[in-house]
PDB file of C-alpha atoms and ligand atoms in Angstrom:
ATOM      1  CA  MET A 182      95.790 111.091  84.811  1.00 78.00           C
ATOM      2  CA  SER A 183      99.113 110.962  86.678  1.00 91.00           C
ATOM      3  CA  LYS A 184     102.223 112.519  85.171  1.00 96.00           C
ATOM      4  CA  ALA A 185     105.850 112.530  86.139  1.00 98.00           C
ATOM      5  CA  ILE A 186     109.160 114.282  85.727  1.00 98.00           C
ATOM      6  CA  VAL A 187     112.738 113.041  85.770  1.00 98.00           C
ATOM      7  CA  ILE A 188     115.170 115.805  86.743  1.00 99.00           C
ATOM      8  CA  TYR A 189     118.922 115.458  86.456  1.00 99.00           C
ATOM      9  CA  TYR A 190     122.193 117.316  86.721  1.00 99.00           C
ATOM     10  CA  SER A 191     125.019 116.021  84.551  1.00 98.00           C
ATOM     11  CA  ARG A 192     128.329 117.453  83.384  1.00 98.00           C
ATOM     12  CA  SER A 193     129.776 114.518  81.446  1.00 98.00           C
ATOM     13  CA  GLY A 194     126.567 112.717  80.448  1.00 98.00           C
ATOM     14  CA  ASN A 195     126.438 109.646  82.711  1.00 98.00           C
ATOM     15  CA  THR A 196     123.559 110.804  84.923  1.00 99.00           C
ATOM     16  CA  LYS A 197     121.743 112.212  81.891  1.00 99.00           C
ATOM     17  CA  GLU A 198     121.916 108.812  80.181  1.00 98.00           C
ATOM     18  CA  MET A 199     120.387 107.180  83.265  1.00 99.00           C
ATOM     19  CA  ALA A 200     117.652 109.832  83.317  1.00 99.00           C
ATOM     20  CA  GLU A 201     116.761 109.102  79.714  1.00 98.00           C
ATOM     21  CA  ILE A 202     116.526 105.341  80.289  1.00 98.00           C
ATOM     22  CA  ILE A 203     114.324 105.803  83.376  1.00 98.00           C
ATOM     23  CA  THR A 204     112.111 108.289  81.514  1.00 98.00           C
ATOM     24  CA  LYS A 205     111.620 105.879  78.619  1.00 98.00           C
ATOM     25  CA  ALA A 206     110.721 103.023  80.971  1.00 98.00           C
ATOM     26  CA  MET A 207     108.163 105.227  82.742  1.00 98.00           C
ATOM     27  CA  ASN A 208     106.591 106.309  79.457  1.00 98.00           C
ATOM     28  CA  ASP A 209     106.595 102.710  78.215  1.00 98.00           C
ATOM     29  CA  ALA A 210     104.751 101.801  81.431  1.00 98.00           C
ATOM     30  CA  ASP A 211     102.044 104.374  80.508  1.00 97.00           C
ATOM     31  CA  LEU A 212     103.072 107.095  82.961  1.00 97.00           C
ATOM     32  CA  PRO A 213     103.517 110.276  80.868  1.00 98.00           C
ATOM     33  CA  THR A 214     106.978 111.485  81.903  1.00 98.00           C
ATOM     34  CA  GLU A 215     109.124 114.459  80.963  1.00 98.00           C
ATOM     35  CA  CYS A 216     112.907 114.517  81.305  1.00 98.00           C
ATOM     36  CA  LYS A 217     114.580 117.832  82.137  1.00 98.00           C
ATOM     37  CA  ALA A 218     117.967 119.169  83.174  1.00 98.00           C
ATOM     38  CA  VAL A 219     117.739 120.797  86.587  1.00 98.00           C
ATOM     39  CA  ASN A 220     118.670 124.180  85.102  1.00 98.00           C
ATOM     40  CA  ASP A 221     115.451 124.051  83.051  1.00 98.00           C
ATOM     41  CA  VAL A 222     113.260 123.382  86.102  1.00 98.00           C
ATOM     42  CA  LYS A 223     111.830 125.858  88.613  1.00 98.00           C
ATOM     43  CA  ALA A 224     110.950 124.541  92.044  1.00 98.00           C
ATOM     44  CA  GLU A 225     107.271 125.493  91.559  1.00 98.00           C
ATOM     45  CA  ASP A 226     107.149 123.231  88.480  1.00 98.00           C
ATOM     46  CA  LEU A 227     107.279 120.227  90.815  1.00 98.00           C
ATOM     47  CA  LEU A 228     103.744 121.000  91.964  1.00 98.00           C
ATOM     48  CA  ASN A 229     102.506 119.863  88.529  1.00 97.00           C
ATOM     49  CA  TYR A 230     103.700 116.259  88.809  1.00 98.00           C
ATOM     50  CA  ASP A 231     102.547 113.178  90.720  1.00 97.00           C
ATOM     51  CA  ALA A 232     105.961 111.490  90.606  1.00 98.00           C
ATOM     52  CA  ILE A 233     109.316 113.263  90.908  1.00 98.00           C
ATOM     53  CA  VAL A 234     112.537 111.425  90.082  1.00 98.00           C
ATOM     54  CA  VAL A 235     115.858 113.129  90.750  1.00 99.00           C
ATOM     55  CA  GLY A 236     119.321 112.094  89.581  1.00 99.00           C
ATOM     56  CA  SER A 237     122.662 113.610  90.502  1.00 99.00           C
ATOM     57  CA  PRO A 238     126.300 112.727  90.024  1.00 98.00           C
ATOM     58  CA  THR A 239     127.955 111.867  93.321  1.00 98.00           C
ATOM     59  CA  TYR A 240     129.971 114.885  94.433  1.00 98.00           C
ATOM     60  CA  TYR A 241     131.930 114.220  97.620  1.00 98.00           C
ATOM     61  CA  GLY A 242     129.320 111.692  98.664  1.00 98.00           C
ATOM     62  CA  HIS A 243     126.428 114.103  98.218  1.00 98.00           C
ATOM     63  CA  MET A 244     124.116 115.494  95.564  1.00 98.00           C
ATOM     64  CA  ALA A 245     125.578 118.185  93.299  1.00 98.00           C
ATOM     65  CA  GLY A 246     124.938 121.828  94.194  1.00 98.00           C
ATOM     66  CA  PRO A 247     122.254 122.565  91.574  1.00 98.00           C
ATOM     67  CA  ILE A 248     120.148 119.628  92.810  1.00 98.00           C
ATOM     68  CA  LYS A 249     120.519 120.768  96.422  1.00 98.00           C
ATOM     69  CA  GLN A 250     119.462 124.251  95.333  1.00 98.00           C
ATOM     70  CA  LEU A 251     116.283 122.829  93.784  1.00 98.00           C
ATOM     71  CA  PHE A 252     115.392 121.206  97.115  1.00 98.00           C
ATOM     72  CA  ASP A 253     116.244 124.381  99.026  1.00 98.00           C
ATOM     73  CA  ASP A 254     113.902 126.299  96.735  1.00 98.00           C
ATOM     74  CA  ILE A 255     110.875 124.109  97.564  1.00 97.00           C
ATOM     75  CA  VAL A 256     110.788 125.610 101.050  1.00 97.00           C
ATOM     76  CA  GLY A 257     108.612 128.369  99.585  1.00 95.00           C
ATOM     77  CA  PHE A 258     105.747 125.865  99.327  1.00 97.00           C
ATOM     78  CA  HIS A 259     106.768 123.426 102.034  1.00 97.00           C
ATOM     79  CA  GLY A 260     104.227 120.629 102.494  1.00 97.00           C
ATOM     80  CA  LYS A 261     102.726 120.874  99.013  1.00 98.00           C
ATOM     81  CA  LEU A 262     104.661 117.877  97.647  1.00 98.00           C
ATOM     82  CA  ASP A 263     103.116 115.676 100.334  1.00 98.00           C
ATOM     83  CA  GLY A 264     102.027 112.273  98.966  1.00 97.00           C
ATOM     84  CA  LYS A 265     103.823 112.506  95.626  1.00 98.00           C
ATOM     85  CA  VAL A 266     106.024 109.607  94.553  1.00 98.00           C
ATOM     86  CA  GLY A 267     109.763 110.260  94.891  1.00 98.00           C
ATOM     87  CA  ALA A 268     112.789 108.343  93.593  1.00 98.00           C
ATOM     88  CA  ALA A 269     116.510 108.965  93.142  1.00 99.00           C
ATOM     89  CA  PHE A 270     119.536 107.740  91.189  1.00 99.00           C
ATOM     90  CA  THR A 271     123.202 108.610  90.868  1.00 99.00           C
ATOM     91  CA  SER A 272     126.394 108.137  88.905  1.00 98.00           C
ATOM     92  CA  SER A 273     129.786 108.078  90.612  1.00 98.00           C
ATOM     93  CA  ALA A 274     133.355 107.349  89.597  1.00 98.00           C
ATOM     94  CA  ASN A 275     134.052 104.647  92.179  1.00 98.00           C
ATOM     95  CA  ILE A 276     132.405 101.685  93.877  1.00 97.00           C
ATOM     96  CA  GLY A 277     132.149 102.841  97.477  1.00 97.00           C
ATOM     97  CA  GLY A 278     132.631 106.407  96.241  1.00 98.00           C
ATOM     98  CA  GLY A 279     129.665 107.715  98.216  1.00 98.00           C
ATOM     99  CA  ASN A 280     126.976 106.843  95.693  1.00 98.00           C
ATOM    100  CA  GLU A 281     124.478 105.395  98.166  1.00 98.00           C
ATOM    101  CA  THR A 282     124.881 108.329 100.543  1.00 98.00           C
ATOM    102  CA  THR A 283     124.134 110.584  97.581  1.00 98.00           C
ATOM    103  CA  ILE A 284     120.914 108.721  96.843  1.00 98.00           C
ATOM    104  CA  MET A 285     119.968 108.706 100.523  1.00 98.00           C
ATOM    105  CA  GLY A 286     120.547 112.464 100.713  1.00 98.00           C
ATOM    106  CA  ILE A 287     118.069 113.005  97.893  1.00 98.00           C
ATOM    107  CA  ILE A 288     115.603 110.561  99.450  1.00 98.00           C
ATOM    108  CA  GLU A 289     115.927 112.297 102.846  1.00 98.00           C
ATOM    109  CA  ALA A 290     114.944 115.611 101.265  1.00 98.00           C
ATOM    110  CA  MET A 291     112.043 113.896  99.503  1.00 98.00           C
ATOM    111  CA  LEU A 292     110.826 112.338 102.749  1.00 98.00           C
ATOM    112  CA  ILE A 293     110.945 115.713 104.495  1.00 98.00           C
ATOM    113  CA  ALA A 294     108.834 117.052 101.634  1.00 98.00           C
ATOM    114  CA  GLY A 295     106.313 114.244 102.264  1.00 98.00           C
ATOM    115  CA  CYS A 296     107.092 112.111  99.219  1.00 98.00           C
ATOM    116  CA  VAL A 297     106.452 108.372  99.105  1.00 98.00           C
ATOM    117  CA  VAL A 298     109.664 106.467  98.295  1.00 98.00           C
ATOM    118  CA  GLN A 299     109.728 102.772  97.458  1.00 98.00           C
ATOM    119  CA  GLY A 300     112.810 100.618  98.032  1.00 98.00           C
ATOM    120  CA  ASP A 301     113.652  97.581  95.952  1.00 98.00           C
ATOM    121  CA  PRO A 302     114.310  94.188  97.569  1.00 98.00           C
ATOM    122  CA  GLN A 303     115.801  92.715  94.376  1.00 97.00           C
ATOM    123  CA  GLY A 304     117.297  95.575  92.364  1.00 98.00           C
ATOM    124  CA  ASP A 305     119.557  98.458  93.468  1.00 98.00           C
ATOM    125  CA  HIS A 306     117.904  98.933  96.858  1.00 98.00           C
ATOM    126  CA  TYR A 307     117.835 102.709  97.207  1.00 98.00           C
ATOM    127  CA  GLY A 308     117.899 103.640  93.523  1.00 98.00           C
ATOM    128  CA  PRO A 309     119.985 102.902  90.427  1.00 98.00           C
ATOM    129  CA  VAL A 310     123.721 103.444  90.772  1.00 98.00           C
ATOM    130  CA  SER A 311     126.133 103.671  87.842  1.00 98.00           C
ATOM    131  CA  ILE A 312     129.900 103.590  88.087  1.00 98.00           C
ATOM    132  CA  GLY A 313     130.842 105.916  85.246  1.00 98.00           C
ATOM    133  CA  LYS A 314     128.949 105.398  82.000  1.00 98.00           C
ATOM    134  CA  PRO A 315     125.872 103.169  82.383  1.00 98.00           C
ATOM    135  CA  ASP A 316     126.584  99.571  81.359  1.00 98.00           C
ATOM    136  CA  GLU A 317     124.068  96.812  80.660  1.00 98.00           C
ATOM    137  CA  ARG A 318     123.495  96.131  84.384  1.00 98.00           C
ATOM    138  CA  VAL A 319     122.754  99.782  85.032  1.00 98.00           C
ATOM    139  CA  ARG A 320     120.455  99.997  82.023  1.00 98.00           C
ATOM    140  CA  ARG A 321     118.444  97.087  83.441  1.00 98.00           C
ATOM    141  CA  GLN A 322     118.301  98.730  86.870  1.00 98.00           C
ATOM    142  CA  CYS A 323     117.115 102.010  85.361  1.00 99.00           C
ATOM    143  CA  MET A 324     114.412 100.265  83.333  1.00 98.00           C
ATOM    144  CA  ARG A 325     113.313  98.272  86.372  1.00 98.00           C
ATOM    145  CA  ARG A 326     113.164 101.407  88.540  1.00 98.00           C
ATOM    146  CA  GLY A 327     111.199 103.283  85.893  1.00 98.00           C
ATOM    147  CA  ARG A 328     108.614 100.498  85.732  1.00 98.00           C
ATOM    148  CA  ARG A 329     108.338 100.358  89.534  1.00 98.00           C
ATOM    149  CA  ILE A 330     107.872 104.127  89.849  1.00 98.00           C
ATOM    150  CA  ALA A 331     105.108 104.001  87.243  1.00 98.00           C
ATOM    151  CA  GLY A 332     103.473 101.078  89.074  1.00 97.00           C
ATOM    152  CA  LEU A 333     103.534 102.902  92.407  1.00 97.00           C
ATOM    153  CA  ALA A 334     102.224 106.155  90.887  1.00 96.00           C
ATOM    154  CA  LYS A 335      99.306 104.246  89.406  1.00 94.00           C
ATOM    155  CA  LYS A 336      98.521 102.522  92.712  1.00 94.00           C
ATOM    156  CA  LEU A 337      98.543 105.821  94.605  1.00 94.00           C
ATOM    157  CA  SER A 338      96.305 107.571  92.078  1.00 87.00           C
ATOM    158  CA  ILE A 339      93.461 105.027  92.599  1.00 62.00           C
TER     159      ILE A 339
HETATM  160  C1  LIG B 213     133.226 117.953  92.047  1.00 92.37           C
HETATM  161  C2  LIG B 213     133.223 116.467  91.834  1.00 92.37           C
HETATM  162  C3  LIG B 213     133.151 115.627  92.927  1.00 92.37           C
HETATM  163  C4  LIG B 213     133.113 114.249  92.759  1.00 92.37           C
HETATM  164  N1  LIG B 213     133.032 113.451  93.871  1.00 92.37           N
HETATM  165  C5  LIG B 213     132.992 112.106  93.698  1.00 92.37           C
HETATM  166  C6  LIG B 213     132.914 111.247  94.840  1.00 92.37           C
HETATM  167  O1  LIG B 213     132.867 111.671  95.998  1.00 92.37           O
HETATM  168  N2  LIG B 213     132.896 109.904  94.625  1.00 92.37           N
HETATM  169  C7  LIG B 213     132.943 109.366  93.364  1.00 92.37           C
HETATM  170  O2  LIG B 213     132.921 108.142  93.239  1.00 92.37           O
HETATM  171  N3  LIG B 213     132.987 110.165  92.259  1.00 92.37           N
HETATM  172  C8  LIG B 213     133.006 111.514  92.409  1.00 92.37           C
HETATM  173  N4  LIG B 213     133.048 112.326  91.301  1.00 92.37           N
HETATM  174  C9  LIG B 213     132.929 111.722  89.965  1.00 92.37           C
HETATM  175  C10 LIG B 213     131.488 111.807  89.395  1.00 92.37           C
HETATM  176  O3  LIG B 213     130.532 111.426  90.359  1.00 92.37           O
HETATM  177  C11 LIG B 213     131.357 110.867  88.198  1.00 92.37           C
HETATM  178  O4  LIG B 213     132.318 111.209  87.217  1.00 92.37           O
HETATM  179  C12 LIG B 213     129.974 110.906  87.573  1.00 92.37           C
HETATM  180  O5  LIG B 213     129.813 109.777  86.731  1.00 92.37           O
HETATM  181  C13 LIG B 213     129.725 112.174  86.778  1.00 92.37           C
HETATM  182  O6  LIG B 213     128.395 112.166  86.318  1.00 92.37           O
HETATM  183  P1  LIG B 213     127.959 112.989  85.015  1.00 92.37           P
HETATM  184  O7  LIG B 213     128.610 112.317  83.801  1.00 92.37           O
HETATM  185  O8  LIG B 213     126.484 112.869  84.964  1.00 92.37           O
HETATM  186  O9  LIG B 213     128.420 114.406  85.168  1.00 92.37           O
HETATM  187  C14 LIG B 213     133.123 113.689  91.461  1.00 92.37           C
HETATM  188  C15 LIG B 213     133.203 114.552  90.340  1.00 92.37           C
HETATM  189  C16 LIG B 213     133.259 115.918  90.529  1.00 92.37           C
HETATM  190  C17 LIG B 213     133.336 116.817  89.310  1.00 92.37           C
END
């Protein structure tokens, strides 16, 4: 059976809150999913999951350092994440504060690793974005994304 992990970095709790909502939606959609802070994850752990979801606060329009370090550390087994589902989300302070470039940076690393990333024609296109603390709109986007990740993971495991 497929299983998944949601990994986040968060200093003031906004990205963590998003991670928890996405994790719940994935579990509710019958994809067993763990939620872990990036400091509690070793790069090799990623080999154990079929879907990998990564959230970072937007720092100068990019992922935060600890998330980048996690991606840098997967070079030791480059190619072994090929075909896994990938997805990303972020929290930033400002609209137009570099949130979508942050998500795209994470997705770019995932694509290089061989992950399968699904966009969303109706919801937040690249991945959920929160401006500060998640509000009701963001909660809906996180739940929607969690359901879609679970749906894709199931399709790919057939
Ligand atoms: C070092 C640093 C850089 C940041 N850079 C940006 C930025 O470029 N654009 C932006 O909108 N917010 C920026 N922020 C604000 C955070 O992205 C925002 O507060 C976010 O919600 C924090 O997430 P967290 O609560 O999960 O730690 C920055 C914050 C820090 C500490």
